[in-house]
PDB file of C-alpha atoms in Angstrom:
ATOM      1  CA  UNK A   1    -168.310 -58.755  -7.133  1.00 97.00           C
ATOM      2  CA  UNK A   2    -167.050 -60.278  -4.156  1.00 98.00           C
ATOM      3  CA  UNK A   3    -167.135 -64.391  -4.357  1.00 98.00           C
ATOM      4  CA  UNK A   4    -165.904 -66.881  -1.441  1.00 98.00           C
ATOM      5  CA  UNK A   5    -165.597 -70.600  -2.341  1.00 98.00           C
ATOM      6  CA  UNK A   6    -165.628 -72.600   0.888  1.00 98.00           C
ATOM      7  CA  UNK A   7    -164.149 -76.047   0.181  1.00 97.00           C
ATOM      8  CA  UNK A   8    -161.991 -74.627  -2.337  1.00 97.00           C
ATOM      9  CA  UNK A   9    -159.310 -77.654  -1.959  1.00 96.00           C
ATOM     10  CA  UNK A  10    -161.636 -80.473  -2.978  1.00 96.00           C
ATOM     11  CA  UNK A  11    -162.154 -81.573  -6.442  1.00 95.00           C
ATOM     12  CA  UNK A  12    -165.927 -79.409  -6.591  1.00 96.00           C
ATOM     13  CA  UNK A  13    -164.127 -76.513  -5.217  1.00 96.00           C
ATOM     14  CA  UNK A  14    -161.565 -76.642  -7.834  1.00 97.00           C
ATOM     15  CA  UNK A  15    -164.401 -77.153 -10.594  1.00 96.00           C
ATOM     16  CA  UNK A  16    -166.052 -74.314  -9.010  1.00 96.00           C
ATOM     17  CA  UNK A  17    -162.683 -72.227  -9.997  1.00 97.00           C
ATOM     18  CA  UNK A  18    -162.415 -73.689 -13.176  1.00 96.00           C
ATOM     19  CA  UNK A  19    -166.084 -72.612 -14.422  1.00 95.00           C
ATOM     20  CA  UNK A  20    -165.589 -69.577 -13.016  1.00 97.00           C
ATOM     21  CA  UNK A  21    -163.112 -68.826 -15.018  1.00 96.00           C
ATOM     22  CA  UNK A  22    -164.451 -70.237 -18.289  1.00 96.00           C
ATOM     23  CA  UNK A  23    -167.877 -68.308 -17.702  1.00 95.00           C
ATOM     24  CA  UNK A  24    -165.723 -65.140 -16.993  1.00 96.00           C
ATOM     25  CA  UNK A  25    -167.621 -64.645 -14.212  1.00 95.00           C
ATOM     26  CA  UNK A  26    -167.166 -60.810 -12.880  1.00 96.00           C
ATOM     27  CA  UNK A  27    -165.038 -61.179  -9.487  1.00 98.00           C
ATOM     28  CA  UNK A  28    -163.364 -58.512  -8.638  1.00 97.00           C
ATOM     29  CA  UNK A  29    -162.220 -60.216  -5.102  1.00 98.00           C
ATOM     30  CA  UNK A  30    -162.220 -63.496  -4.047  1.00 98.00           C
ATOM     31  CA  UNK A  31    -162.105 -65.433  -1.310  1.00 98.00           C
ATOM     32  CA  UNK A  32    -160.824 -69.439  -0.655  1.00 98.00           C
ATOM     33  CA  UNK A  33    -161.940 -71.320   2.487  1.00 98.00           C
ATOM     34  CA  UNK A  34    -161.405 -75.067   3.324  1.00 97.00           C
ATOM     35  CA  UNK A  35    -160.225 -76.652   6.306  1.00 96.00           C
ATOM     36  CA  UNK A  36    -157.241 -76.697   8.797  1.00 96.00           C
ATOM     37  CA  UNK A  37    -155.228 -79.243   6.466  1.00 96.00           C
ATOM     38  CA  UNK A  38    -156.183 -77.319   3.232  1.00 96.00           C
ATOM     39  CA  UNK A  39    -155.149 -73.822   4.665  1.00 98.00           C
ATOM     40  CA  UNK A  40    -152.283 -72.263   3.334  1.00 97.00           C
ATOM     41  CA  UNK A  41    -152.559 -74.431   0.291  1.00 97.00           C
ATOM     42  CA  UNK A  42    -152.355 -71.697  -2.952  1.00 97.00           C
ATOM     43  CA  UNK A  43    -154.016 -72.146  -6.396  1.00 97.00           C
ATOM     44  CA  UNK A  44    -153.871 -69.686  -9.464  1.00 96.00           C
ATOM     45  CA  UNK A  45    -157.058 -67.875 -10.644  1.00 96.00           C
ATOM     46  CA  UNK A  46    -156.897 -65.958 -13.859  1.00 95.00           C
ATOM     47  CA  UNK A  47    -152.846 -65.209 -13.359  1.00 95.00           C
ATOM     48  CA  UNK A  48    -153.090 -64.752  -9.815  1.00 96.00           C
ATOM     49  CA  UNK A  49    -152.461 -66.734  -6.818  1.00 97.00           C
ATOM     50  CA  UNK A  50    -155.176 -66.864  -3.831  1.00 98.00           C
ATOM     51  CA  UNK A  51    -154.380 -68.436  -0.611  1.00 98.00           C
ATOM     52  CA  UNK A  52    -156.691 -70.801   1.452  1.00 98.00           C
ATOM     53  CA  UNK A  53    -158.040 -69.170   4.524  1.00 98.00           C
ATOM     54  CA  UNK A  54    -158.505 -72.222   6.959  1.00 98.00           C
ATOM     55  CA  UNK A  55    -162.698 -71.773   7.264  1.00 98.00           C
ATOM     56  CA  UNK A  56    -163.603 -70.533  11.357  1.00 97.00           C
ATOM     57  CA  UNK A  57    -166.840 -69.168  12.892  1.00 97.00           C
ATOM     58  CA  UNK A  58    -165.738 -65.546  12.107  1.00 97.00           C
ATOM     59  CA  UNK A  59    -168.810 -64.210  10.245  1.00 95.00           C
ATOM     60  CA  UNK A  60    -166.565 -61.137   9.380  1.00 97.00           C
ATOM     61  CA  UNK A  61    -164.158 -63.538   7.323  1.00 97.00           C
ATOM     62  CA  UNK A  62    -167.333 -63.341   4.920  1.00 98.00           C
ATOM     63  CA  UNK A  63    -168.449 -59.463   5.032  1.00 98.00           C
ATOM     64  CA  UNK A  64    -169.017 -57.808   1.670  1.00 98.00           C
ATOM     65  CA  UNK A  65    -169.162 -61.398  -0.199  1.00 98.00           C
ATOM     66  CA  UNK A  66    -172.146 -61.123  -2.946  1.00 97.00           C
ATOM     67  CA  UNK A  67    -171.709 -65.744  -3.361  1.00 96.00           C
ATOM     68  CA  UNK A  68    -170.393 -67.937  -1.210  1.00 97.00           C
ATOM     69  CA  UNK A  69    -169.969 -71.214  -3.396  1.00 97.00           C
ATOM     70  CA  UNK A  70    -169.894 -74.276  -0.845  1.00 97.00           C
ATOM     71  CA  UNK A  71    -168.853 -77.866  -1.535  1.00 96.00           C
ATOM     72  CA  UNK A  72    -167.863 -79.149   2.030  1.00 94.00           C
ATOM     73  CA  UNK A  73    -170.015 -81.302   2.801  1.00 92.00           C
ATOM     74  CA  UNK A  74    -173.664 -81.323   4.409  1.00 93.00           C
ATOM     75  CA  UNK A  75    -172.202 -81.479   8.231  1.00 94.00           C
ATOM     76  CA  UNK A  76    -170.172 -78.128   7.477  1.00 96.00           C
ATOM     77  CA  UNK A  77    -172.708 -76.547   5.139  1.00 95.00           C
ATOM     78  CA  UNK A  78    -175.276 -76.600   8.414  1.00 94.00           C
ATOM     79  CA  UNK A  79    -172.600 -75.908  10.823  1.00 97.00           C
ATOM     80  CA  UNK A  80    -171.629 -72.760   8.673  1.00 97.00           C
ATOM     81  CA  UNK A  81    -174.325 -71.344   6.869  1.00 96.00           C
ATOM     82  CA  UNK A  82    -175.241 -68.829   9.802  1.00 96.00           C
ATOM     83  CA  UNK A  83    -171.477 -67.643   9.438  1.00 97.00           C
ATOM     84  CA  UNK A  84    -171.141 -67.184   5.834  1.00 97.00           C
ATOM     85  CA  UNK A  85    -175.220 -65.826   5.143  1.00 96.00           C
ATOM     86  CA  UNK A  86    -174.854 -63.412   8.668  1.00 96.00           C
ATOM     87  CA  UNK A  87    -173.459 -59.886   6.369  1.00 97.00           C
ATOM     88  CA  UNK A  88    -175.897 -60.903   3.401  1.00 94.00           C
ATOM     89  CA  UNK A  89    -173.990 -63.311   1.545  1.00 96.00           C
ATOM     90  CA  UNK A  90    -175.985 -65.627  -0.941  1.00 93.00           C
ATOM     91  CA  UNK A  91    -175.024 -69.116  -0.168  1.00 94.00           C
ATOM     92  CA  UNK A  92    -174.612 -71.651  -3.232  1.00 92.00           C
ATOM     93  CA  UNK A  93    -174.687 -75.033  -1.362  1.00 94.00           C
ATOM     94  CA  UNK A  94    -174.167 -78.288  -3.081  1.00 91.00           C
ATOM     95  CA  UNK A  95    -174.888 -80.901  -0.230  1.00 90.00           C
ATOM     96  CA  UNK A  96    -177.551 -82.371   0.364  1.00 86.00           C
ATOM     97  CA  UNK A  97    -177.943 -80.394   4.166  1.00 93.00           C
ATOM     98  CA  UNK A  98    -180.703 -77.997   2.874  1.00 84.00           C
ATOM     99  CA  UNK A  99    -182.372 -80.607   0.842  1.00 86.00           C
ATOM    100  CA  UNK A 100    -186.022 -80.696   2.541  1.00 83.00           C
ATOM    101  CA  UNK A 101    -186.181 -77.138   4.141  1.00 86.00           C
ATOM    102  CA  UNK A 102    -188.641 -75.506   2.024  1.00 85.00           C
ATOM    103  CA  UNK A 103    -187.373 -71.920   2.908  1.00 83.00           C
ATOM    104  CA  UNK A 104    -184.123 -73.082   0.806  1.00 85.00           C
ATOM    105  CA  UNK A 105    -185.030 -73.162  -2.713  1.00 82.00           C
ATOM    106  CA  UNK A 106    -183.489 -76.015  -5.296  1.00 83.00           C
ATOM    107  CA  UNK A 107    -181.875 -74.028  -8.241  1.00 85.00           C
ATOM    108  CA  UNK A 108    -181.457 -75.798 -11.347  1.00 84.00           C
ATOM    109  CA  UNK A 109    -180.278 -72.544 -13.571  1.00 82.00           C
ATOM    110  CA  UNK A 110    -181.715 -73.499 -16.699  1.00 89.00           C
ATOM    111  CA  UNK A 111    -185.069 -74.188 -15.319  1.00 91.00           C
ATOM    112  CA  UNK A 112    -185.658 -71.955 -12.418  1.00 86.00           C
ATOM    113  CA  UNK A 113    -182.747 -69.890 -11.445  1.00 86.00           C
ATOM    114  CA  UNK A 114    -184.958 -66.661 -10.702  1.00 87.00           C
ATOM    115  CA  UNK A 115    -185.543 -69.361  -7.707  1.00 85.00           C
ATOM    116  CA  UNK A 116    -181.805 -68.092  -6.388  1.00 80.00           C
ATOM    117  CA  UNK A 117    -183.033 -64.854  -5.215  1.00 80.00           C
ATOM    118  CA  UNK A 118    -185.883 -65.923  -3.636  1.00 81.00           C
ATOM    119  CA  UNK A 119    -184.373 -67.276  -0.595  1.00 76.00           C
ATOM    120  CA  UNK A 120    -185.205 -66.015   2.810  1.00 73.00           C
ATOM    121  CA  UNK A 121    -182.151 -67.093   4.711  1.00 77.00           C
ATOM    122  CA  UNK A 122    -179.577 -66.664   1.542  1.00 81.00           C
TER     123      UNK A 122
END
């Protein structure tokens, strides 16, 4: 599985790593985003090190990514989400920028997470 954490730097994108990790969830490749001042920056996952890719308007810099975990903020979750959903990519947003569109579903995993894959625009 292919996973993409945009806003990897910041203390959610770090906890997003962490879990990750302690779930074992299945990544086979993975991908860190953040911004211009967090690229470069390089942080260990399960032995080895990943590099921060400084996040642009490429929507190939998220081709074959299953999740995109974001935790950047509501400004760059709307600014981006046509980037990193435009090669099929489910988008795991936790800002409040999707809040009130009803085509964006509110997944609490416990309760409804069959809710996760029914979202038209990922």
């Amino acid at each position: 599985m292919k996973v993409a954490i945009v806003g990897a730097s910041g203390a959610v994108g770090q906890e997003f790593l962490r879990v990750l990790a302690e779930q074992n969830f299945p990544i086979d490749e993975l991908l860190l985003f953040g911004s211009k001042r967090s690229a470069g920056k390089s942080y260990n996952f399960r032995g080895k090190d990943y590099v921060v890719k400084e996040l642009t308007r490429n929507p190939d810099d998220f081709k074959g990514v299953d999740f995109a975990f974001v935790s950047a903020g509501a400004g760059v979750s709307r600014d981006y989400a046509d980037v990193i959903t435009a090669h099929g990519a489910l988008m795991i947003d936790n800002s409040s920028a999707f809040r009130m569109d009803n085509d964006v579903p509110l997944v609490v995993p416990e309760v409804n997470g069959e809710d996760a894959f029914n979202a038209p625009r990922n």
